[in-house]
JSON list of C-alpha atoms and ligand atoms in Angstrom, two decimals:
[
{"chain": "A", "resi": 9, "resn": "MET", "atom": "CA", "xyz": [13.90, -22.64, -29.52]},
{"chain": "A", "resi": 10, "resn": "THR", "atom": "CA", "xyz": [17.49, -23.75, -29.05]},
{"chain": "A", "resi": 11, "resn": "ARG", "atom": "CA", "xyz": [18.48, -27.12, -27.58]},
{"chain": "A", "resi": 12, "resn": "GLU", "atom": "CA", "xyz": [19.91, -25.34, -24.52]},
{"chain": "A", "resi": 13, "resn": "TRP", "atom": "CA", "xyz": [16.59, -23.53, -23.97]},
{"chain": "A", "resi": 14, "resn": "ILE", "atom": "CA", "xyz": [14.66, -26.81, -24.18]},
{"chain": "A", "resi": 15, "resn": "ARG", "atom": "CA", "xyz": [17.10, -28.45, -21.74]},
{"chain": "A", "resi": 16, "resn": "GLN", "atom": "CA", "xyz": [16.83, -25.54, -19.27]},
{"chain": "A", "resi": 17, "resn": "ARG", "atom": "CA", "xyz": [13.03, -25.61, -19.49]},
{"chain": "A", "resi": 18, "resn": "LYS", "atom": "CA", "xyz": [12.88, -29.34, -18.74]},
{"chain": "A", "resi": 19, "resn": "ARG", "atom": "CA", "xyz": [14.99, -28.79, -15.62]},
{"chain": "A", "resi": 20, "resn": "ASP", "atom": "CA", "xyz": [12.84, -25.85, -14.49]},
{"chain": "A", "resi": 21, "resn": "PRO", "atom": "CA", "xyz": [10.74, -26.96, -11.47]},
{"chain": "A", "resi": 22, "resn": "TYR", "atom": "CA", "xyz": [7.92, -24.52, -12.27]},
{"chain": "A", "resi": 23, "resn": "TYR", "atom": "CA", "xyz": [7.66, -25.71, -15.86]},
{"chain": "A", "resi": 24, "resn": "ARG", "atom": "CA", "xyz": [7.35, -29.28, -14.57]},
{"chain": "A", "resi": 25, "resn": "LYS", "atom": "CA", "xyz": [4.89, -28.28, -11.85]},
{"chain": "A", "resi": 26, "resn": "ALA", "atom": "CA", "xyz": [2.71, -26.47, -14.41]},
{"chain": "A", "resi": 27, "resn": "LYS", "atom": "CA", "xyz": [2.65, -29.58, -16.61]},
{"chain": "A", "resi": 28, "resn": "ALA", "atom": "CA", "xyz": [1.83, -31.83, -13.66]},
{"chain": "A", "resi": 29, "resn": "GLU", "atom": "CA", "xyz": [-0.93, -29.55, -12.31]},
{"chain": "A", "resi": 30, "resn": "GLY", "atom": "CA", "xyz": [-2.53, -28.86, -15.69]},
{"chain": "A", "resi": 31, "resn": "TYR", "atom": "CA", "xyz": [-1.60, -25.18, -16.04]},
{"chain": "A", "resi": 32, "resn": "ARG", "atom": "CA", "xyz": [-0.75, -23.80, -19.45]},
{"chain": "A", "resi": 33, "resn": "SER", "atom": "CA", "xyz": [2.28, -21.81, -18.34]},
{"chain": "A", "resi": 34, "resn": "ARG", "atom": "CA", "xyz": [4.91, -21.62, -15.61]},
{"chain": "A", "resi": 35, "resn": "ALA", "atom": "CA", "xyz": [3.83, -17.96, -15.35]},
{"chain": "A", "resi": 36, "resn": "THR", "atom": "CA", "xyz": [0.82, -19.21, -13.36]},
{"chain": "A", "resi": 37, "resn": "TYR", "atom": "CA", "xyz": [3.05, -19.51, -10.27]},
{"chain": "A", "resi": 38, "resn": "LYS", "atom": "CA", "xyz": [4.05, -15.86, -10.48]},
{"chain": "A", "resi": 39, "resn": "LEU", "atom": "CA", "xyz": [0.41, -14.83, -10.04]},
{"chain": "A", "resi": 40, "resn": "LYS", "atom": "CA", "xyz": [-0.14, -17.51, -7.39]},
{"chain": "A", "resi": 41, "resn": "GLN", "atom": "CA", "xyz": [2.83, -16.24, -5.38]},
{"chain": "A", "resi": 42, "resn": "ILE", "atom": "CA", "xyz": [1.76, -12.61, -5.71]},
{"chain": "A", "resi": 43, "resn": "ASP", "atom": "CA", "xyz": [-1.76, -13.62, -4.63]},
{"chain": "A", "resi": 44, "resn": "SER", "atom": "CA", "xyz": [-0.56, -15.57, -1.62]},
{"chain": "A", "resi": 45, "resn": "ARG", "atom": "CA", "xyz": [1.38, -12.51, -0.52]},
{"chain": "A", "resi": 46, "resn": "VAL", "atom": "CA", "xyz": [-1.25, -9.81, -1.01]},
{"chain": "A", "resi": 47, "resn": "ARG", "atom": "CA", "xyz": [-4.57, -11.73, -1.34]},
{"chain": "A", "resi": 48, "resn": "LEU", "atom": "CA", "xyz": [-6.05, -10.22, -4.47]},
{"chain": "A", "resi": 49, "resn": "LEU", "atom": "CA", "xyz": [-8.34, -12.93, -5.86]},
{"chain": "A", "resi": 50, "resn": "LYS", "atom": "CA", "xyz": [-11.65, -13.58, -4.13]},
{"chain": "A", "resi": 51, "resn": "LYS", "atom": "CA", "xyz": [-14.73, -15.72, -4.72]},
{"chain": "A", "resi": 52, "resn": "GLY", "atom": "CA", "xyz": [-17.18, -13.90, -6.98]},
{"chain": "A", "resi": 53, "resn": "GLY", "atom": "CA", "xyz": [-14.51, -11.37, -8.09]},
{"chain": "A", "resi": 54, "resn": "ARG", "atom": "CA", "xyz": [-14.42, -9.68, -11.51]},
{"chain": "A", "resi": 55, "resn": "VAL", "atom": "CA", "xyz": [-10.98, -9.96, -13.11]},
{"chain": "A", "resi": 56, "resn": "LEU", "atom": "CA", "xyz": [-9.52, -8.52, -16.32]},
{"chain": "A", "resi": 57, "resn": "ASP", "atom": "CA", "xyz": [-6.42, -10.41, -17.54]},
{"chain": "A", "resi": 58, "resn": "LEU", "atom": "CA", "xyz": [-4.36, -8.42, -20.07]},
{"chain": "A", "resi": 59, "resn": "GLY", "atom": "CA", "xyz": [-1.76, -10.21, -22.19]},
{"chain": "A", "resi": 60, "resn": "ALA", "atom": "CA", "xyz": [-3.39, -13.50, -21.22]},
{"chain": "A", "resi": 61, "resn": "SER", "atom": "CA", "xyz": [-2.22, -16.15, -23.74]},
{"chain": "A", "resi": 62, "resn": "PRO", "atom": "CA", "xyz": [-1.58, -19.04, -23.41]},
{"chain": "A", "resi": 63, "resn": "GLY", "atom": "CA", "xyz": [-3.79, -18.69, -20.32]},
{"chain": "A", "resi": 64, "resn": "GLY", "atom": "CA", "xyz": [-2.08, -19.76, -17.09]},
{"chain": "A", "resi": 65, "resn": "TRP", "atom": "CA", "xyz": [-3.11, -16.59, -15.21]},
{"chain": "A", "resi": 66, "resn": "SER", "atom": "CA", "xyz": [-6.66, -16.87, -16.55]},
{"chain": "A", "resi": 67, "resn": "GLN", "atom": "CA", "xyz": [-6.91, -20.50, -15.44]},
{"chain": "A", "resi": 68, "resn": "TYR", "atom": "CA", "xyz": [-5.80, -19.59, -11.92]},
{"chain": "A", "resi": 69, "resn": "ALA", "atom": "CA", "xyz": [-8.07, -16.50, -11.80]},
{"chain": "A", "resi": 70, "resn": "ALA", "atom": "CA", "xyz": [-11.10, -18.53, -12.95]},
{"chain": "A", "resi": 71, "resn": "GLU", "atom": "CA", "xyz": [-10.43, -21.14, -10.26]},
{"chain": "A", "resi": 72, "resn": "ARG", "atom": "CA", "xyz": [-10.16, -18.51, -7.54]},
{"chain": "A", "resi": 73, "resn": "VAL", "atom": "CA", "xyz": [-13.23, -16.42, -8.46]},
{"chain": "A", "resi": 74, "resn": "GLY", "atom": "CA", "xyz": [-15.34, -19.53, -9.03]},
{"chain": "A", "resi": 75, "resn": "PRO", "atom": "CA", "xyz": [-18.58, -19.83, -11.03]},
{"chain": "A", "resi": 76, "resn": "GLY", "atom": "CA", "xyz": [-20.07, -16.65, -9.51]},
{"chain": "A", "resi": 77, "resn": "GLY", "atom": "CA", "xyz": [-17.15, -14.52, -10.73]},
{"chain": "A", "resi": 78, "resn": "LEU", "atom": "CA", "xyz": [-16.09, -13.04, -14.06]},
{"chain": "A", "resi": 79, "resn": "VAL", "atom": "CA", "xyz": [-12.79, -13.38, -15.93]},
{"chain": "A", "resi": 80, "resn": "VAL", "atom": "CA", "xyz": [-12.21, -11.46, -19.16]},
{"chain": "A", "resi": 81, "resn": "ALA", "atom": "CA", "xyz": [-8.94, -12.19, -20.97]},
{"chain": "A", "resi": 82, "resn": "VAL", "atom": "CA", "xyz": [-7.34, -10.12, -23.75]},
{"chain": "A", "resi": 83, "resn": "ASP", "atom": "CA", "xyz": [-4.40, -10.92, -26.01]},
{"chain": "A", "resi": 84, "resn": "LEU", "atom": "CA", "xyz": [-3.02, -10.10, -29.44]},
{"chain": "A", "resi": 85, "resn": "ILE", "atom": "CA", "xyz": [-2.75, -13.81, -30.17]},
{"chain": "A", "resi": 86, "resn": "PRO", "atom": "CA", "xyz": [-5.47, -16.50, -29.86]},
{"chain": "A", "resi": 87, "resn": "MET", "atom": "CA", "xyz": [-6.04, -18.46, -26.66]},
{"chain": "A", "resi": 88, "resn": "ASP", "atom": "CA", "xyz": [-7.63, -21.91, -26.35]},
{"chain": "A", "resi": 89, "resn": "ARG", "atom": "CA", "xyz": [-10.93, -21.88, -24.50]},
{"chain": "A", "resi": 90, "resn": "ILE", "atom": "CA", "xyz": [-10.96, -21.92, -20.68]},
{"chain": "A", "resi": 91, "resn": "GLU", "atom": "CA", "xyz": [-14.16, -22.68, -18.77]},
{"chain": "A", "resi": 92, "resn": "GLY", "atom": "CA", "xyz": [-15.40, -19.49, -17.09]},
{"chain": "A", "resi": 93, "resn": "VAL", "atom": "CA", "xyz": [-13.19, -17.14, -19.15]},
{"chain": "A", "resi": 94, "resn": "THR", "atom": "CA", "xyz": [-14.39, -14.74, -21.88]},
{"chain": "A", "resi": 95, "resn": "PHE", "atom": "CA", "xyz": [-11.62, -14.15, -24.41]},
{"chain": "A", "resi": 96, "resn": "ILE", "atom": "CA", "xyz": [-11.17, -11.07, -26.59]},
{"chain": "A", "resi": 97, "resn": "GLN", "atom": "CA", "xyz": [-8.47, -11.13, -29.26]},
{"chain": "A", "resi": 98, "resn": "GLY", "atom": "CA", "xyz": [-7.04, -7.63, -29.74]},
{"chain": "A", "resi": 99, "resn": "ASP", "atom": "CA", "xyz": [-4.42, -5.04, -28.90]},
{"chain": "A", "resi": 100, "resn": "ILE", "atom": "CA", "xyz": [-5.01, -3.38, -25.55]},
{"chain": "A", "resi": 101, "resn": "SER", "atom": "CA", "xyz": [-3.66, -0.09, -26.94]},
{"chain": "A", "resi": 102, "resn": "GLU", "atom": "CA", "xyz": [-6.53, 0.05, -29.44]},
{"chain": "A", "resi": 103, "resn": "LYS", "atom": "CA", "xyz": [-9.86, 1.74, -28.81]},
{"chain": "A", "resi": 104, "resn": "ASP", "atom": "CA", "xyz": [-11.86, -1.07, -30.39]},
{"chain": "A", "resi": 105, "resn": "THR", "atom": "CA", "xyz": [-10.39, -3.67, -27.98]},
{"chain": "A", "resi": 106, "resn": "ARG", "atom": "CA", "xyz": [-11.08, -1.40, -24.99]},
{"chain": "A", "resi": 107, "resn": "GLU", "atom": "CA", "xyz": [-14.67, -0.85, -26.09]},
{"chain": "A", "resi": 108, "resn": "ARG", "atom": "CA", "xyz": [-15.20, -4.62, -26.33]},
{"chain": "A", "resi": 109, "resn": "VAL", "atom": "CA", "xyz": [-13.96, -4.98, -22.74]},
{"chain": "A", "resi": 110, "resn": "LYS", "atom": "CA", "xyz": [-16.23, -2.15, -21.56]},
{"chain": "A", "resi": 111, "resn": "GLU", "atom": "CA", "xyz": [-19.25, -3.79, -23.17]},
{"chain": "A", "resi": 112, "resn": "ILE", "atom": "CA", "xyz": [-18.69, -6.67, -20.72]},
{"chain": "A", "resi": 113, "resn": "SER", "atom": "CA", "xyz": [-17.85, -4.65, -17.59]},
{"chain": "A", "resi": 114, "resn": "LYS", "atom": "CA", "xyz": [-16.59, -1.23, -16.44]},
{"chain": "A", "resi": 115, "resn": "GLU", "atom": "CA", "xyz": [-16.36, -2.38, -12.81]},
{"chain": "A", "resi": 116, "resn": "PHE", "atom": "CA", "xyz": [-13.54, -4.87, -12.45]},
{"chain": "A", "resi": 117, "resn": "ASP", "atom": "CA", "xyz": [-12.25, -5.67, -8.95]},
{"chain": "A", "resi": 118, "resn": "LEU", "atom": "CA", "xyz": [-8.81, -6.66, -10.23]},
{"chain": "A", "resi": 119, "resn": "ILE", "atom": "CA", "xyz": [-6.79, -6.01, -13.39]},
{"chain": "A", "resi": 120, "resn": "ILE", "atom": "CA", "xyz": [-3.76, -8.24, -13.98]},
{"chain": "A", "resi": 121, "resn": "SER", "atom": "CA", "xyz": [-1.27, -7.59, -16.76]},
{"chain": "A", "resi": 122, "resn": "ASP", "atom": "CA", "xyz": [1.55, -9.92, -17.70]},
{"chain": "A", "resi": 123, "resn": "ILE", "atom": "CA", "xyz": [1.97, -8.10, -21.03]},
{"chain": "A", "resi": 124, "resn": "SER", "atom": "CA", "xyz": [5.49, -8.21, -22.42]},
{"chain": "A", "resi": 125, "resn": "PRO", "atom": "CA", "xyz": [6.79, -6.30, -25.41]},
{"chain": "A", "resi": 126, "resn": "SER", "atom": "CA", "xyz": [8.53, -8.46, -28.01]},
{"chain": "A", "resi": 127, "resn": "LEU", "atom": "CA", "xyz": [12.15, -8.24, -26.91]},
{"chain": "A", "resi": 128, "resn": "SER", "atom": "CA", "xyz": [14.76, -6.53, -29.11]},
{"chain": "A", "resi": 129, "resn": "GLY", "atom": "CA", "xyz": [17.71, -7.48, -26.88]},
{"chain": "A", "resi": 130, "resn": "ASN", "atom": "CA", "xyz": [18.48, -3.78, -26.37]},
{"chain": "A", "resi": 131, "resn": "ARG", "atom": "CA", "xyz": [17.67, -3.33, -22.68]},
{"chain": "A", "resi": 132, "resn": "THR", "atom": "CA", "xyz": [17.08, 0.43, -22.85]},
{"chain": "A", "resi": 133, "resn": "LEU", "atom": "CA", "xyz": [14.69, 0.02, -25.75]},
{"chain": "A", "resi": 134, "resn": "ASP", "atom": "CA", "xyz": [12.93, -2.95, -24.13]},
{"chain": "A", "resi": 135, "resn": "ARG", "atom": "CA", "xyz": [12.49, -1.08, -20.83]},
{"chain": "A", "resi": 136, "resn": "GLY", "atom": "CA", "xyz": [11.02, 1.87, -22.71]},
{"chain": "A", "resi": 137, "resn": "ARG", "atom": "CA", "xyz": [8.53, -0.42, -24.50]},
{"chain": "A", "resi": 138, "resn": "SER", "atom": "CA", "xyz": [7.63, -2.13, -21.26]},
{"chain": "A", "resi": 139, "resn": "LEU", "atom": "CA", "xyz": [6.93, 1.28, -19.67]},
{"chain": "A", "resi": 140, "resn": "ALA", "atom": "CA", "xyz": [4.76, 2.32, -22.64]},
{"chain": "A", "resi": 141, "resn": "LEU", "atom": "CA", "xyz": [2.66, -0.87, -22.36]},
{"chain": "A", "resi": 142, "resn": "ALA", "atom": "CA", "xyz": [2.36, -0.63, -18.56]},
{"chain": "A", "resi": 143, "resn": "TRP", "atom": "CA", "xyz": [1.27, 3.00, -19.00]},
{"chain": "A", "resi": 144, "resn": "GLU", "atom": "CA", "xyz": [-1.46, 1.88, -21.41]},
{"chain": "A", "resi": 145, "resn": "VAL", "atom": "CA", "xyz": [-2.60, -0.73, -18.86]},
{"chain": "A", "resi": 146, "resn": "MET", "atom": "CA", "xyz": [-2.73, 1.82, -16.03]},
{"chain": "A", "resi": 147, "resn": "SER", "atom": "CA", "xyz": [-4.60, 4.45, -18.01]},
{"chain": "A", "resi": 148, "resn": "PHE", "atom": "CA", "xyz": [-7.14, 1.89, -19.22]},
{"chain": "A", "resi": 149, "resn": "SER", "atom": "CA", "xyz": [-7.49, 0.65, -15.62]},
{"chain": "A", "resi": 150, "resn": "GLY", "atom": "CA", "xyz": [-8.70, 4.13, -14.69]},
{"chain": "A", "resi": 151, "resn": "GLU", "atom": "CA", "xyz": [-11.70, 3.52, -16.99]},
{"chain": "A", "resi": 152, "resn": "VAL", "atom": "CA", "xyz": [-12.70, 0.01, -15.93]},
{"chain": "A", "resi": 153, "resn": "LEU", "atom": "CA", "xyz": [-11.61, -0.46, -12.30]},
{"chain": "A", "resi": 154, "resn": "ARG", "atom": "CA", "xyz": [-14.09, -0.08, -9.45]},
{"chain": "A", "resi": 155, "resn": "LYS", "atom": "CA", "xyz": [-13.36, 2.16, -6.48]},
{"chain": "A", "resi": 156, "resn": "GLY", "atom": "CA", "xyz": [-11.12, 0.22, -4.07]},
{"chain": "A", "resi": 157, "resn": "GLY", "atom": "CA", "xyz": [-9.96, -2.14, -6.88]},
{"chain": "A", "resi": 158, "resn": "ASN", "atom": "CA", "xyz": [-6.42, -3.40, -7.50]},
{"chain": "A", "resi": 159, "resn": "VAL", "atom": "CA", "xyz": [-3.96, -3.70, -10.42]},
{"chain": "A", "resi": 160, "resn": "VAL", "atom": "CA", "xyz": [-0.97, -5.99, -10.97]},
{"chain": "A", "resi": 161, "resn": "VAL", "atom": "CA", "xyz": [1.27, -4.87, -13.83]},
{"chain": "A", "resi": 162, "resn": "LYS", "atom": "CA", "xyz": [4.47, -6.37, -15.19]},
{"chain": "A", "resi": 163, "resn": "MET", "atom": "CA", "xyz": [7.43, -4.02, -15.69]},
{"chain": "A", "resi": 164, "resn": "PHE", "atom": "CA", "xyz": [11.11, -4.33, -16.49]},
{"chain": "A", "resi": 165, "resn": "GLN", "atom": "CA", "xyz": [13.36, -3.16, -13.63]},
{"chain": "A", "resi": 166, "resn": "GLY", "atom": "CA", "xyz": [14.90, 0.29, -14.11]},
{"chain": "A", "resi": 167, "resn": "ASN", "atom": "CA", "xyz": [14.06, 3.98, -13.59]},
{"chain": "A", "resi": 168, "resn": "GLU", "atom": "CA", "xyz": [10.90, 3.37, -15.62]},
{"chain": "A", "resi": 169, "resn": "VAL", "atom": "CA", "xyz": [9.38, 1.61, -12.59]},
{"chain": "A", "resi": 170, "resn": "ASP", "atom": "CA", "xyz": [9.59, 4.84, -10.57]},
{"chain": "A", "resi": 171, "resn": "GLU", "atom": "CA", "xyz": [8.20, 6.76, -13.53]},
{"chain": "A", "resi": 172, "resn": "LEU", "atom": "CA", "xyz": [5.11, 4.54, -13.64]},
{"chain": "A", "resi": 173, "resn": "LYS", "atom": "CA", "xyz": [4.69, 4.81, -9.87]},
{"chain": "A", "resi": 174, "resn": "GLU", "atom": "CA", "xyz": [4.97, 8.60, -10.01]},
{"chain": "A", "resi": 175, "resn": "GLY", "atom": "CA", "xyz": [2.38, 8.68, -12.77]},
{"chain": "A", "resi": 176, "resn": "PHE", "atom": "CA", "xyz": [-0.26, 6.59, -11.01]},
{"chain": "A", "resi": 177, "resn": "ALA", "atom": "CA", "xyz": [0.46, 6.10, -7.27]},
{"chain": "A", "resi": 178, "resn": "SER", "atom": "CA", "xyz": [-1.64, 9.10, -6.24]},
{"chain": "A", "resi": 179, "resn": "GLY", "atom": "CA", "xyz": [-4.77, 7.29, -7.50]},
{"chain": "A", "resi": 180, "resn": "PHE", "atom": "CA", "xyz": [-4.21, 4.33, -5.14]},
{"chain": "A", "resi": 181, "resn": "ARG", "atom": "CA", "xyz": [-3.92, 3.70, -1.41]},
{"chain": "A", "resi": 182, "resn": "ARG", "atom": "CA", "xyz": [-0.59, 1.86, -1.75]},
{"chain": "A", "resi": 183, "resn": "VAL", "atom": "CA", "xyz": [1.88, 0.45, -4.29]},
{"chain": "A", "resi": 184, "resn": "ASP", "atom": "CA", "xyz": [4.32, -2.45, -3.81]},
{"chain": "A", "resi": 185, "resn": "ASN", "atom": "CA", "xyz": [7.13, -3.88, -5.96]},
{"chain": "A", "resi": 186, "resn": "ILE", "atom": "CA", "xyz": [7.06, -7.68, -6.03]},
{"chain": "A", "resi": 187, "resn": "LYS", "atom": "CA", "xyz": [9.49, -10.10, -7.67]},
{"chain": "A", "resi": 188, "resn": "PRO", "atom": "CA", "xyz": [7.87, -13.54, -7.12]},
{"chain": "A", "resi": 189, "resn": "LYS", "atom": "CA", "xyz": [10.32, -16.36, -6.51]},
{"chain": "A", "resi": 190, "resn": "SER", "atom": "CA", "xyz": [9.21, -18.21, -9.65]},
{"chain": "A", "resi": 191, "resn": "SER", "atom": "CA", "xyz": [10.31, -15.20, -11.75]},
{"chain": "A", "resi": 192, "resn": "LEU", "atom": "CA", "xyz": [13.76, -16.16, -13.02]},
{"chain": "A", "resi": 193, "resn": "LYS", "atom": "CA", "xyz": [16.58, -14.27, -11.27]},
{"chain": "A", "resi": 194, "resn": "ARG", "atom": "CA", "xyz": [18.22, -13.47, -14.60]},
{"chain": "A", "resi": 195, "resn": "SER", "atom": "CA", "xyz": [15.00, -11.90, -15.87]},
{"chain": "A", "resi": 196, "resn": "ILE", "atom": "CA", "xyz": [14.61, -8.15, -15.30]},
{"chain": "A", "resi": 197, "resn": "GLU", "atom": "CA", "xyz": [10.83, -8.49, -14.96]},
{"chain": "A", "resi": 198, "resn": "MET", "atom": "CA", "xyz": [9.02, -7.56, -11.75]},
{"chain": "A", "resi": 199, "resn": "TYR", "atom": "CA", "xyz": [5.44, -6.64, -10.85]},
{"chain": "A", "resi": 200, "resn": "LEU", "atom": "CA", "xyz": [3.93, -3.49, -9.43]},
{"chain": "A", "resi": 201, "resn": "VAL", "atom": "CA", "xyz": [0.85, -4.04, -7.29]},
{"chain": "A", "resi": 202, "resn": "PHE", "atom": "CA", "xyz": [-1.40, -0.97, -6.99]},
{"chain": "A", "resi": 203, "resn": "ARG", "atom": "CA", "xyz": [-4.06, -1.38, -4.29]},
{"chain": "A", "resi": 204, "resn": "GLY", "atom": "CA", "xyz": [-7.16, 0.56, -3.26]},
{"chain": "A", "resi": 205, "resn": "PHE", "atom": "CA", "xyz": [-8.13, 2.59, -6.33]},
{"chain": "A", "resi": 206, "resn": "GLU", "atom": "CA", "xyz": [-9.42, 6.07, -5.54]},
{"chain": "A", "resi": 207, "resn": "PRO", "atom": "CA", "xyz": [-10.95, 7.51, -8.71]},
{"chain": "A", "resi": 208, "resn": "SER", "atom": "CA", "xyz": [-10.34, 11.20, -9.27]},
{"chain": "A", "resi": 209, "resn": "THR", "atom": "CA", "xyz": [-13.39, 13.32, -8.47]},
{"chain": "A", "resi": 210, "resn": "GLU", "atom": "CA", "xyz": [-12.32, 16.02, -10.95]},
{"chain": "A", "resi": 211, "resn": "GLY", "atom": "CA", "xyz": [-14.33, 16.60, -14.10]},
{"chain": "B", "resi": 24, "resn": "SAM", "atom": "C1", "xyz": [4.26, -13.50, -20.91]},
{"chain": "B", "resi": 24, "resn": "SAM", "atom": "S1", "xyz": [2.87, -13.68, -21.97]},
{"chain": "B", "resi": 24, "resn": "SAM", "atom": "C2", "xyz": [1.55, -13.89, -20.84]},
{"chain": "B", "resi": 24, "resn": "SAM", "atom": "C3", "xyz": [1.50, -15.24, -20.15]},
{"chain": "B", "resi": 24, "resn": "SAM", "atom": "C4", "xyz": [0.23, -15.42, -19.35]},
{"chain": "B", "resi": 24, "resn": "SAM", "atom": "N1", "xyz": [0.18, -14.56, -18.20]},
{"chain": "B", "resi": 24, "resn": "SAM", "atom": "C5", "xyz": [0.05, -16.85, -18.88]},
{"chain": "B", "resi": 24, "resn": "SAM", "atom": "O1", "xyz": [0.05, -17.09, -17.66]},
{"chain": "B", "resi": 24, "resn": "SAM", "atom": "O2", "xyz": [-0.13, -17.76, -19.71]},
{"chain": "B", "resi": 24, "resn": "SAM", "atom": "C6", "xyz": [2.64, -12.04, -22.56]},
{"chain": "B", "resi": 24, "resn": "SAM", "atom": "C7", "xyz": [1.51, -11.86, -23.55]},
{"chain": "B", "resi": 24, "resn": "SAM", "atom": "O3", "xyz": [1.30, -10.45, -23.77]},
{"chain": "B", "resi": 24, "resn": "SAM", "atom": "C8", "xyz": [0.71, -10.33, -25.05]},
{"chain": "B", "resi": 24, "resn": "SAM", "atom": "N2", "xyz": [0.74, -8.93, -25.50]},
{"chain": "B", "resi": 24, "resn": "SAM", "atom": "C9", "xyz": [1.82, -8.18, -25.82]},
{"chain": "B", "resi": 24, "resn": "SAM", "atom": "N3", "xyz": [1.45, -6.95, -26.21]},
{"chain": "B", "resi": 24, "resn": "SAM", "atom": "C10", "xyz": [0.09, -6.90, -26.13]},
{"chain": "B", "resi": 24, "resn": "SAM", "atom": "C11", "xyz": [-0.89, -5.89, -26.41]},
{"chain": "B", "resi": 24, "resn": "SAM", "atom": "N4", "xyz": [-0.54, -4.67, -26.84]},
{"chain": "B", "resi": 24, "resn": "SAM", "atom": "N5", "xyz": [-2.21, -6.18, -26.23]},
{"chain": "B", "resi": 24, "resn": "SAM", "atom": "C12", "xyz": [-2.57, -7.43, -25.81]},
{"chain": "B", "resi": 24, "resn": "SAM", "atom": "N6", "xyz": [-1.69, -8.42, -25.53]},
{"chain": "B", "resi": 24, "resn": "SAM", "atom": "C13", "xyz": [-0.38, -8.16, -25.68]},
{"chain": "B", "resi": 24, "resn": "SAM", "atom": "C14", "xyz": [1.54, -11.30, -25.91]},
{"chain": "B", "resi": 24, "resn": "SAM", "atom": "O4", "xyz": [0.85, -11.66, -27.09]},
{"chain": "B", "resi": 24, "resn": "SAM", "atom": "C15", "xyz": [1.76, -12.47, -24.94]},
{"chain": "B", "resi": 24, "resn": "SAM", "atom": "O5", "xyz": [0.84, -13.51, -25.18]}
]
């Protein structure tokens, strides 16, 4: 953390808003803005939050689904407890982590992934890693998403976005690219929103 980074963060309106409203991360507003645009979170919904720590998205999801809903959060690193959220520490690429999720539910209404690779600074390499992680998220979604369900997945802008769409769009009713206004302009991140899952009838 450099001094300049700390100064920029203090000036950031979403960082301040998150502090004031009791959210653990400014990232919360990215999900909020996506949700206000495409209405994904509903009372009683079952949500899987991948790459969840420190927990801003999980906090918001738990609020929106309410006590009758389910929120399962997964991350490589620990997360402090959130009321109404079941946390699994593990790597989403690993079978053991996926099995632990499946023991809780195989019928999520919504899967949200804010997973980021650790950045190398080499944009080509980072975009490739981001695609590999998003691919993992989408293939796992095929195992635990209910028919008609939705997925939000973070990607880094580039040709890789089209690659992911080409790989998975046919399994959904529609796909949209969204860059929420709280996502910093200088950041190459964006989100793909896949809606209306249609599981393959083959096999
Ligand atoms: C940008 S943060 C998520 C912030 C979160 N959405 C929030 O609102 O607080 C990205 C997270 O992805 C996690 N992550 C990266 N690779 C992962 C993997 N393979 N499996 C699980 N989590 C992963 C990181 O540990 C990190 O906590």
